[in-house]
């Protein structure tokens, strides 16, 4: 989720056939479906993981997401070690089903406890698996990646990106001041 800024529902739906995982360099995933978990009383099928398509997009839309070499390596190793589900999904439950949010949330909380200090663990820092999506988007903004590129990768509009994530920028006032000063001097 972190390296590609995927939503949890997009992650649990990711299939091998959606991945371009070269031996070296950047790869790409094609995000074309999301399987968010919802209360079964709100679904047409009675399944907790319907496939409604991508958030705020047409049912047949596909979002290409460039992925860094580190994620390419992680996914290649995961496929080699665990294989894939019958439908090609990379992540599956013990019985081959869609991974439930309770399962990955429990694992996430255990991981936080292992790597964070007690004060950090008690804080809101990366409290939810969904924060694995917020983290890279904020990182990309702080790194100076253009907002339209980030929005495309994350499946946002630029307006949503800037409204939600602009407050995550830190330490850029001096850089901005210098750029304005240089522009005024030109």
mmCIF file with all atom_site columns, C-alpha atoms in Angstrom:
data_model
loop_
_atom_site.group_PDB
_atom_site.id
_atom_site.type_symbol
_atom_site.label_atom_id
_atom_site.label_alt_id
_atom_site.label_comp_id
_atom_site.label_asym_id
_atom_site.label_entity_id
_atom_site.label_seq_id
_atom_site.pdbx_PDB_ins_code
_atom_site.Cartn_x
_atom_site.Cartn_y
_atom_site.Cartn_z
_atom_site.occupancy
_atom_site.B_iso_or_equiv
_atom_site.pdbx_formal_charge
_atom_site.auth_seq_id
_atom_site.auth_comp_id
_atom_site.auth_asym_id
_atom_site.auth_atom_id
_atom_site.pdbx_PDB_model_num
ATOM 1   C CA . UNK A 1 1   ? 0.000   0.000   0.000   1.00 0.00 ? 1   UNK A CA 1
ATOM 2   C CA . UNK A 1 2   ? 2.749   2.436   0.962   1.00 0.00 ? 2   UNK A CA 1
ATOM 3   C CA . UNK A 1 3   ? 4.972   2.396   -2.112  1.00 0.00 ? 3   UNK A CA 1
ATOM 4   C CA . UNK A 1 4   ? 2.056   2.770   -4.551  1.00 0.00 ? 4   UNK A CA 1
ATOM 5   C CA . UNK A 1 5   ? -0.343  4.795   -2.337  1.00 0.00 ? 5   UNK A CA 1
ATOM 6   C CA . UNK A 1 6   ? -3.072  2.207   -2.852  1.00 0.00 ? 6   UNK A CA 1
ATOM 7   C CA . UNK A 1 7   ? -6.361  2.135   -1.007  1.00 0.00 ? 7   UNK A CA 1
ATOM 8   C CA . UNK A 1 8   ? -6.910  -1.023  1.064   1.00 0.00 ? 8   UNK A CA 1
ATOM 9   C CA . UNK A 1 9   ? -9.641  -2.204  -1.321  1.00 0.00 ? 9   UNK A CA 1
ATOM 10  C CA . UNK A 1 10  ? -7.317  -1.732  -4.296  1.00 0.00 ? 10  UNK A CA 1
ATOM 11  C CA . UNK A 1 11  ? -4.575  -3.680  -2.531  1.00 0.00 ? 11  UNK A CA 1
ATOM 12  C CA . UNK A 1 12  ? -6.695  -6.729  -1.697  1.00 0.00 ? 12  UNK A CA 1
ATOM 13  C CA . UNK A 1 13  ? -7.930  -6.810  -5.325  1.00 0.00 ? 13  UNK A CA 1
ATOM 14  C CA . UNK A 1 14  ? -4.442  -6.567  -6.908  1.00 0.00 ? 14  UNK A CA 1
ATOM 15  C CA . UNK A 1 15  ? -3.769  -9.421  -9.350  1.00 0.00 ? 15  UNK A CA 1
ATOM 16  C CA . UNK A 1 16  ? -0.559  -10.723 -10.888 1.00 0.00 ? 16  UNK A CA 1
ATOM 17  C CA . UNK A 1 17  ? -1.866  -9.875  -14.363 1.00 0.00 ? 17  UNK A CA 1
ATOM 18  C CA . UNK A 1 18  ? -2.171  -6.235  -13.224 1.00 0.00 ? 18  UNK A CA 1
ATOM 19  C CA . UNK A 1 19  ? 1.560   -6.066  -12.476 1.00 0.00 ? 19  UNK A CA 1
ATOM 20  C CA . UNK A 1 20  ? 4.539   -5.354  -14.679 1.00 0.00 ? 20  UNK A CA 1
ATOM 21  C CA . UNK A 1 21  ? 7.464   -6.443  -12.518 1.00 0.00 ? 21  UNK A CA 1
ATOM 22  C CA . UNK A 1 22  ? 10.738  -6.210  -14.459 1.00 0.00 ? 22  UNK A CA 1
ATOM 23  C CA . UNK A 1 23  ? 13.934  -7.786  -13.149 1.00 0.00 ? 23  UNK A CA 1
ATOM 24  C CA . UNK A 1 24  ? 15.375  -4.288  -12.602 1.00 0.00 ? 24  UNK A CA 1
ATOM 25  C CA . UNK A 1 25  ? 14.078  -0.741  -12.472 1.00 0.00 ? 25  UNK A CA 1
ATOM 26  C CA . UNK A 1 26  ? 10.626  0.727   -12.078 1.00 0.00 ? 26  UNK A CA 1
ATOM 27  C CA . UNK A 1 27  ? 7.528   -1.363  -12.645 1.00 0.00 ? 27  UNK A CA 1
ATOM 28  C CA . UNK A 1 28  ? 3.860   -0.570  -13.037 1.00 0.00 ? 28  UNK A CA 1
ATOM 29  C CA . UNK A 1 29  ? 0.568   -1.784  -11.689 1.00 0.00 ? 29  UNK A CA 1
ATOM 30  C CA . UNK A 1 30  ? -2.740  -1.253  -13.405 1.00 0.00 ? 30  UNK A CA 1
ATOM 31  C CA . UNK A 1 31  ? -5.422  -0.542  -10.849 1.00 0.00 ? 31  UNK A CA 1
ATOM 32  C CA . UNK A 1 32  ? -8.769  -1.373  -12.373 1.00 0.00 ? 32  UNK A CA 1
ATOM 33  C CA . UNK A 1 33  ? -10.831 -2.676  -9.481  1.00 0.00 ? 33  UNK A CA 1
ATOM 34  C CA . UNK A 1 34  ? -11.278 -2.063  -5.798  1.00 0.00 ? 34  UNK A CA 1
ATOM 35  C CA . UNK A 1 35  ? -12.779 -4.474  -3.309  1.00 0.00 ? 35  UNK A CA 1
ATOM 36  C CA . UNK A 1 36  ? -13.616 -2.320  -0.307  1.00 0.00 ? 36  UNK A CA 1
ATOM 37  C CA . UNK A 1 37  ? -15.092 -4.182  2.622   1.00 0.00 ? 37  UNK A CA 1
ATOM 38  C CA . UNK A 1 38  ? -18.616 -3.153  3.516   1.00 0.00 ? 38  UNK A CA 1
ATOM 39  C CA . UNK A 1 39  ? -21.395 -4.452  5.714   1.00 0.00 ? 39  UNK A CA 1
ATOM 40  C CA . UNK A 1 40  ? -23.118 -7.261  3.781   1.00 0.00 ? 40  UNK A CA 1
ATOM 41  C CA . UNK A 1 41  ? -26.516 -5.692  4.382   1.00 0.00 ? 41  UNK A CA 1
ATOM 42  C CA . UNK A 1 42  ? -25.448 -2.829  2.066   1.00 0.00 ? 42  UNK A CA 1
ATOM 43  C CA . UNK A 1 43  ? -24.390 -5.038  -0.859  1.00 0.00 ? 43  UNK A CA 1
ATOM 44  C CA . UNK A 1 44  ? -26.395 -6.489  -3.723  1.00 0.00 ? 44  UNK A CA 1
ATOM 45  C CA . UNK A 1 45  ? -24.615 -9.838  -3.543  1.00 0.00 ? 45  UNK A CA 1
ATOM 46  C CA . UNK A 1 46  ? -24.378 -10.433 0.196   1.00 0.00 ? 46  UNK A CA 1
ATOM 47  C CA . UNK A 1 47  ? -20.584 -10.464 -0.209  1.00 0.00 ? 47  UNK A CA 1
ATOM 48  C CA . UNK A 1 48  ? -18.540 -8.168  2.026   1.00 0.00 ? 48  UNK A CA 1
ATOM 49  C CA . UNK A 1 49  ? -16.185 -7.374  -0.898  1.00 0.00 ? 49  UNK A CA 1
ATOM 50  C CA . UNK A 1 50  ? -18.087 -6.188  -3.950  1.00 0.00 ? 50  UNK A CA 1
ATOM 51  C CA . UNK A 1 51  ? -16.183 -4.904  -7.003  1.00 0.00 ? 51  UNK A CA 1
ATOM 52  C CA . UNK A 1 52  ? -17.583 -1.409  -7.596  1.00 0.00 ? 52  UNK A CA 1
ATOM 53  C CA . UNK A 1 53  ? -14.699 -0.228  -9.776  1.00 0.00 ? 53  UNK A CA 1
ATOM 54  C CA . UNK A 1 54  ? -12.369 2.595   -8.845  1.00 0.00 ? 54  UNK A CA 1
ATOM 55  C CA . UNK A 1 55  ? -13.438 5.407   -6.561  1.00 0.00 ? 55  UNK A CA 1
ATOM 56  C CA . UNK A 1 56  ? -14.797 8.405   -8.508  1.00 0.00 ? 56  UNK A CA 1
ATOM 57  C CA . UNK A 1 57  ? -14.133 6.736   -11.888 1.00 0.00 ? 57  UNK A CA 1
ATOM 58  C CA . UNK A 1 58  ? -16.050 4.849   -14.529 1.00 0.00 ? 58  UNK A CA 1
ATOM 59  C CA . UNK A 1 59  ? -16.499 1.097   -14.100 1.00 0.00 ? 59  UNK A CA 1
ATOM 60  C CA . UNK A 1 60  ? -14.061 0.273   -16.928 1.00 0.00 ? 60  UNK A CA 1
ATOM 61  C CA . UNK A 1 61  ? -11.417 2.891   -16.065 1.00 0.00 ? 61  UNK A CA 1
ATOM 62  C CA . UNK A 1 62  ? -7.855  1.808   -15.314 1.00 0.00 ? 62  UNK A CA 1
ATOM 63  C CA . UNK A 1 63  ? -5.295  3.785   -13.316 1.00 0.00 ? 63  UNK A CA 1
ATOM 64  C CA . UNK A 1 64  ? -1.661  3.052   -14.210 1.00 0.00 ? 64  UNK A CA 1
ATOM 65  C CA . UNK A 1 65  ? 0.617   3.489   -11.202 1.00 0.00 ? 65  UNK A CA 1
ATOM 66  C CA . UNK A 1 66  ? 4.408   3.521   -11.610 1.00 0.00 ? 66  UNK A CA 1
ATOM 67  C CA . UNK A 1 67  ? 5.996   1.560   -8.773  1.00 0.00 ? 67  UNK A CA 1
ATOM 68  C CA . UNK A 1 68  ? 9.564   1.932   -7.479  1.00 0.00 ? 68  UNK A CA 1
ATOM 69  C CA . UNK A 1 69  ? 12.125  -0.857  -7.762  1.00 0.00 ? 69  UNK A CA 1
ATOM 70  C CA . UNK A 1 70  ? 11.770  -1.688  -4.049  1.00 0.00 ? 70  UNK A CA 1
ATOM 71  C CA . UNK A 1 71  ? 8.081   -2.537  -4.475  1.00 0.00 ? 71  UNK A CA 1
ATOM 72  C CA . UNK A 1 72  ? 8.824   -4.485  -7.665  1.00 0.00 ? 72  UNK A CA 1
ATOM 73  C CA . UNK A 1 73  ? 11.278  -6.580  -5.646  1.00 0.00 ? 73  UNK A CA 1
ATOM 74  C CA . UNK A 1 74  ? 8.818   -7.058  -2.758  1.00 0.00 ? 74  UNK A CA 1
ATOM 75  C CA . UNK A 1 75  ? 6.017   -8.188  -5.081  1.00 0.00 ? 75  UNK A CA 1
ATOM 76  C CA . UNK A 1 76  ? 8.287   -10.542 -7.052  1.00 0.00 ? 76  UNK A CA 1
ATOM 77  C CA . UNK A 1 77  ? 9.450   -12.161 -3.789  1.00 0.00 ? 77  UNK A CA 1
ATOM 78  C CA . UNK A 1 78  ? 5.882   -12.384 -2.478  1.00 0.00 ? 78  UNK A CA 1
ATOM 79  C CA . UNK A 1 79  ? 4.664   -14.130 -5.635  1.00 0.00 ? 79  UNK A CA 1
ATOM 80  C CA . UNK A 1 80  ? 7.633   -16.513 -5.590  1.00 0.00 ? 80  UNK A CA 1
ATOM 81  C CA . UNK A 1 81  ? 7.077   -17.429 -1.936  1.00 0.00 ? 81  UNK A CA 1
ATOM 82  C CA . UNK A 1 82  ? 3.285   -17.501 -1.698  1.00 0.00 ? 82  UNK A CA 1
ATOM 83  C CA . UNK A 1 83  ? 2.005   -17.814 -5.270  1.00 0.00 ? 83  UNK A CA 1
ATOM 84  C CA . UNK A 1 84  ? -1.326  -16.271 -6.186  1.00 0.00 ? 84  UNK A CA 1
ATOM 85  C CA . UNK A 1 85  ? -5.018  -17.067 -5.747  1.00 0.00 ? 85  UNK A CA 1
ATOM 86  C CA . UNK A 1 86  ? -6.950  -18.892 -8.479  1.00 0.00 ? 86  UNK A CA 1
ATOM 87  C CA . UNK A 1 87  ? -8.060  -15.554 -9.955  1.00 0.00 ? 87  UNK A CA 1
ATOM 88  C CA . UNK A 1 88  ? -4.507  -14.154 -9.786  1.00 0.00 ? 88  UNK A CA 1
ATOM 89  C CA . UNK A 1 89  ? -4.915  -12.067 -6.611  1.00 0.00 ? 89  UNK A CA 1
ATOM 90  C CA . UNK A 1 90  ? -1.610  -11.533 -4.838  1.00 0.00 ? 90  UNK A CA 1
ATOM 91  C CA . UNK A 1 91  ? -3.121  -11.471 -1.371  1.00 0.00 ? 91  UNK A CA 1
ATOM 92  C CA . UNK A 1 92  ? -5.627  -14.018 -0.126  1.00 0.00 ? 92  UNK A CA 1
ATOM 93  C CA . UNK A 1 93  ? -6.955  -15.495 3.086   1.00 0.00 ? 93  UNK A CA 1
ATOM 94  C CA . UNK A 1 94  ? -6.050  -19.007 4.246   1.00 0.00 ? 94  UNK A CA 1
ATOM 95  C CA . UNK A 1 95  ? -9.021  -20.348 2.266   1.00 0.00 ? 95  UNK A CA 1
ATOM 96  C CA . UNK A 1 96  ? -8.229  -18.311 -0.849  1.00 0.00 ? 96  UNK A CA 1
ATOM 97  C CA . UNK A 1 97  ? -10.784 -15.584 -0.219  1.00 0.00 ? 97  UNK A CA 1
ATOM 98  C CA . UNK A 1 98  ? -10.370 -11.826 -0.068  1.00 0.00 ? 98  UNK A CA 1
ATOM 99  C CA . UNK A 1 99  ? -8.330  -10.700 2.940   1.00 0.00 ? 99  UNK A CA 1
ATOM 100 C CA . UNK A 1 100 ? -10.643 -9.174  5.542   1.00 0.00 ? 100 UNK A CA 1
ATOM 101 C CA . UNK A 1 101 ? -9.956  -5.713  6.922   1.00 0.00 ? 101 UNK A CA 1
ATOM 102 C CA . UNK A 1 102 ? -9.930  -7.138  10.444  1.00 0.00 ? 102 UNK A CA 1
ATOM 103 C CA . UNK A 1 103 ? -7.027  -9.433  9.477   1.00 0.00 ? 103 UNK A CA 1
ATOM 104 C CA . UNK A 1 104 ? -4.764  -6.792  7.942   1.00 0.00 ? 104 UNK A CA 1
ATOM 105 C CA . UNK A 1 105 ? -5.670  -4.246  10.623  1.00 0.00 ? 105 UNK A CA 1
ATOM 106 C CA . UNK A 1 106 ? -4.642  -6.696  13.355  1.00 0.00 ? 106 UNK A CA 1
ATOM 107 C CA . UNK A 1 107 ? -1.333  -7.399  11.609  1.00 0.00 ? 107 UNK A CA 1
ATOM 108 C CA . UNK A 1 108 ? -0.777  -3.657  11.154  1.00 0.00 ? 108 UNK A CA 1
ATOM 109 C CA . UNK A 1 109 ? -1.319  -2.989  14.864  1.00 0.00 ? 109 UNK A CA 1
ATOM 110 C CA . UNK A 1 110 ? 1.130   -5.773  15.780  1.00 0.00 ? 110 UNK A CA 1
ATOM 111 C CA . UNK A 1 111 ? 3.718   -4.292  13.378  1.00 0.00 ? 111 UNK A CA 1
ATOM 112 C CA . UNK A 1 112 ? 3.261   -0.794  14.824  1.00 0.00 ? 112 UNK A CA 1
ATOM 113 C CA . UNK A 1 113 ? 3.818   -2.156  18.324  1.00 0.00 ? 113 UNK A CA 1
ATOM 114 C CA . UNK A 1 114 ? 7.070   -3.821  17.200  1.00 0.00 ? 114 UNK A CA 1
ATOM 115 C CA . UNK A 1 115 ? 8.641   -0.816  15.477  1.00 0.00 ? 115 UNK A CA 1
ATOM 116 C CA . UNK A 1 116 ? 7.299   2.283   17.234  1.00 0.00 ? 116 UNK A CA 1
ATOM 117 C CA . UNK A 1 117 ? 8.222   3.629   20.639  1.00 0.00 ? 117 UNK A CA 1
ATOM 118 C CA . UNK A 1 118 ? 5.441   3.386   23.248  1.00 0.00 ? 118 UNK A CA 1
ATOM 119 C CA . UNK A 1 119 ? 4.727   7.124   22.823  1.00 0.00 ? 119 UNK A CA 1
ATOM 120 C CA . UNK A 1 120 ? 4.551   6.800   19.037  1.00 0.00 ? 120 UNK A CA 1
ATOM 121 C CA . UNK A 1 121 ? 2.322   3.725   19.324  1.00 0.00 ? 121 UNK A CA 1
ATOM 122 C CA . UNK A 1 122 ? -0.079  5.654   21.590  1.00 0.00 ? 122 UNK A CA 1
ATOM 123 C CA . UNK A 1 123 ? -0.157  8.544   19.111  1.00 0.00 ? 123 UNK A CA 1
ATOM 124 C CA . UNK A 1 124 ? -2.152  8.740   15.868  1.00 0.00 ? 124 UNK A CA 1
ATOM 125 C CA . UNK A 1 125 ? 1.055   8.085   13.866  1.00 0.00 ? 125 UNK A CA 1
ATOM 126 C CA . UNK A 1 126 ? 0.184   5.533   11.159  1.00 0.00 ? 126 UNK A CA 1
ATOM 127 C CA . UNK A 1 127 ? -2.683  4.333   13.318  1.00 0.00 ? 127 UNK A CA 1
ATOM 128 C CA . UNK A 1 128 ? -4.703  2.806   10.467  1.00 0.00 ? 128 UNK A CA 1
ATOM 129 C CA . UNK A 1 129 ? -3.635  0.779   7.438   1.00 0.00 ? 129 UNK A CA 1
ATOM 130 C CA . UNK A 1 130 ? -5.191  3.565   5.330   1.00 0.00 ? 130 UNK A CA 1
ATOM 131 C CA . UNK A 1 131 ? -2.401  5.830   6.619   1.00 0.00 ? 131 UNK A CA 1
ATOM 132 C CA . UNK A 1 132 ? -0.088  3.801   4.388   1.00 0.00 ? 132 UNK A CA 1
ATOM 133 C CA . UNK A 1 133 ? -1.792  5.685   1.552   1.00 0.00 ? 133 UNK A CA 1
ATOM 134 C CA . UNK A 1 134 ? -1.491  9.110   3.180   1.00 0.00 ? 134 UNK A CA 1
ATOM 135 C CA . UNK A 1 135 ? 2.206   8.659   3.954   1.00 0.00 ? 135 UNK A CA 1
ATOM 136 C CA . UNK A 1 136 ? 3.556   8.355   0.401   1.00 0.00 ? 136 UNK A CA 1
ATOM 137 C CA . UNK A 1 137 ? 1.300   11.080  -0.977  1.00 0.00 ? 137 UNK A CA 1
ATOM 138 C CA . UNK A 1 138 ? 2.660   13.443  1.679   1.00 0.00 ? 138 UNK A CA 1
ATOM 139 C CA . UNK A 1 139 ? 6.207   12.254  0.957   1.00 0.00 ? 139 UNK A CA 1
ATOM 140 C CA . UNK A 1 140 ? 5.779   12.872  -2.772  1.00 0.00 ? 140 UNK A CA 1
ATOM 141 C CA . UNK A 1 141 ? 4.442   16.386  -2.120  1.00 0.00 ? 141 UNK A CA 1
ATOM 142 C CA . UNK A 1 142 ? 7.351   17.124  0.203   1.00 0.00 ? 142 UNK A CA 1
ATOM 143 C CA . UNK A 1 143 ? 9.766   15.796  -2.441  1.00 0.00 ? 143 UNK A CA 1
ATOM 144 C CA . UNK A 1 144 ? 8.454   18.361  -4.937  1.00 0.00 ? 144 UNK A CA 1
ATOM 145 C CA . UNK A 1 145 ? 6.682   15.950  -7.307  1.00 0.00 ? 145 UNK A CA 1
ATOM 146 C CA . UNK A 1 146 ? 4.125   18.000  -9.278  1.00 0.00 ? 146 UNK A CA 1
ATOM 147 C CA . UNK A 1 147 ? 0.617   17.808  -7.829  1.00 0.00 ? 147 UNK A CA 1
ATOM 148 C CA . UNK A 1 148 ? -1.034  16.613  -11.097 1.00 0.00 ? 148 UNK A CA 1
ATOM 149 C CA . UNK A 1 149 ? 1.368   13.642  -11.256 1.00 0.00 ? 149 UNK A CA 1
ATOM 150 C CA . UNK A 1 150 ? 0.718   12.714  -7.629  1.00 0.00 ? 150 UNK A CA 1
ATOM 151 C CA . UNK A 1 151 ? -3.037  13.046  -8.105  1.00 0.00 ? 151 UNK A CA 1
ATOM 152 C CA . UNK A 1 152 ? -2.927  10.739  -11.132 1.00 0.00 ? 152 UNK A CA 1
ATOM 153 C CA . UNK A 1 153 ? -0.864  8.101   -9.304  1.00 0.00 ? 153 UNK A CA 1
ATOM 154 C CA . UNK A 1 154 ? -3.091  8.206   -6.230  1.00 0.00 ? 154 UNK A CA 1
ATOM 155 C CA . UNK A 1 155 ? -6.386  8.365   -8.110  1.00 0.00 ? 155 UNK A CA 1
ATOM 156 C CA . UNK A 1 156 ? -7.340  11.805  -6.788  1.00 0.00 ? 156 UNK A CA 1
ATOM 157 C CA . UNK A 1 157 ? -8.298  15.053  -8.379  1.00 0.00 ? 157 UNK A CA 1
ATOM 158 C CA . UNK A 1 158 ? -5.716  17.804  -7.832  1.00 0.00 ? 158 UNK A CA 1
ATOM 159 C CA . UNK A 1 159 ? -8.285  19.746  -5.793  1.00 0.00 ? 159 UNK A CA 1
ATOM 160 C CA . UNK A 1 160 ? -8.753  16.831  -3.369  1.00 0.00 ? 160 UNK A CA 1
ATOM 161 C CA . UNK A 1 161 ? -5.016  16.229  -3.218  1.00 0.00 ? 161 UNK A CA 1
ATOM 162 C CA . UNK A 1 162 ? -4.275  19.818  -2.251  1.00 0.00 ? 162 UNK A CA 1
ATOM 163 C CA . UNK A 1 163 ? -7.224  20.129  0.129   1.00 0.00 ? 163 UNK A CA 1
ATOM 164 C CA . UNK A 1 164 ? -6.375  16.922  2.038   1.00 0.00 ? 164 UNK A CA 1
ATOM 165 C CA . UNK A 1 165 ? -2.587  16.758  1.823   1.00 0.00 ? 165 UNK A CA 1
ATOM 166 C CA . UNK A 1 166 ? -1.261  20.321  1.498   1.00 0.00 ? 166 UNK A CA 1
ATOM 167 C CA . UNK A 1 167 ? -1.320  20.632  5.284   1.00 0.00 ? 167 UNK A CA 1
ATOM 168 C CA . UNK A 1 168 ? 1.164   17.742  5.429   1.00 0.00 ? 168 UNK A CA 1
ATOM 169 C CA . UNK A 1 169 ? 3.914   19.799  3.827   1.00 0.00 ? 169 UNK A CA 1
ATOM 170 C CA . UNK A 1 170 ? 6.638   20.697  6.249   1.00 0.00 ? 170 UNK A CA 1
ATOM 171 C CA . UNK A 1 171 ? 9.797   22.767  6.058   1.00 0.00 ? 171 UNK A CA 1
ATOM 172 C CA . UNK A 1 172 ? 9.153   24.330  2.682   1.00 0.00 ? 172 UNK A CA 1
ATOM 173 C CA . UNK A 1 173 ? 8.655   27.948  3.704   1.00 0.00 ? 173 UNK A CA 1
ATOM 174 C CA . UNK A 1 174 ? 12.349  28.781  3.355   1.00 0.00 ? 174 UNK A CA 1
ATOM 175 C CA . UNK A 1 175 ? 12.486  27.105  -0.068  1.00 0.00 ? 175 UNK A CA 1
ATOM 176 C CA . UNK A 1 176 ? 9.385   28.999  -1.184  1.00 0.00 ? 176 UNK A CA 1
ATOM 177 C CA . UNK A 1 177 ? 10.780  32.289  0.142   1.00 0.00 ? 177 UNK A CA 1
ATOM 178 C CA . UNK A 1 178 ? 14.030  31.735  -1.768  1.00 0.00 ? 178 UNK A CA 1
ATOM 179 C CA . UNK A 1 179 ? 12.182  30.939  -5.003  1.00 0.00 ? 179 UNK A CA 1
ATOM 180 C CA . UNK A 1 180 ? 10.008  34.065  -4.663  1.00 0.00 ? 180 UNK A CA 1
ATOM 181 C CA . UNK A 1 181 ? 13.063  36.180  -3.858  1.00 0.00 ? 181 UNK A CA 1
ATOM 182 C CA . UNK A 1 182 ? 14.903  34.799  -6.928  1.00 0.00 ? 182 UNK A CA 1
ATOM 183 C CA . UNK A 1 183 ? 11.872  35.436  -9.147  1.00 0.00 ? 183 UNK A CA 1
ATOM 184 C CA . UNK A 1 184 ? 11.554  39.023  -7.905  1.00 0.00 ? 184 UNK A CA 1
ATOM 185 C CA . UNK A 1 185 ? 15.252  39.624  -8.533  1.00 0.00 ? 185 UNK A CA 1
ATOM 186 C CA . UNK A 1 186 ? 15.096  38.343  -12.132 1.00 0.00 ? 186 UNK A CA 1
#
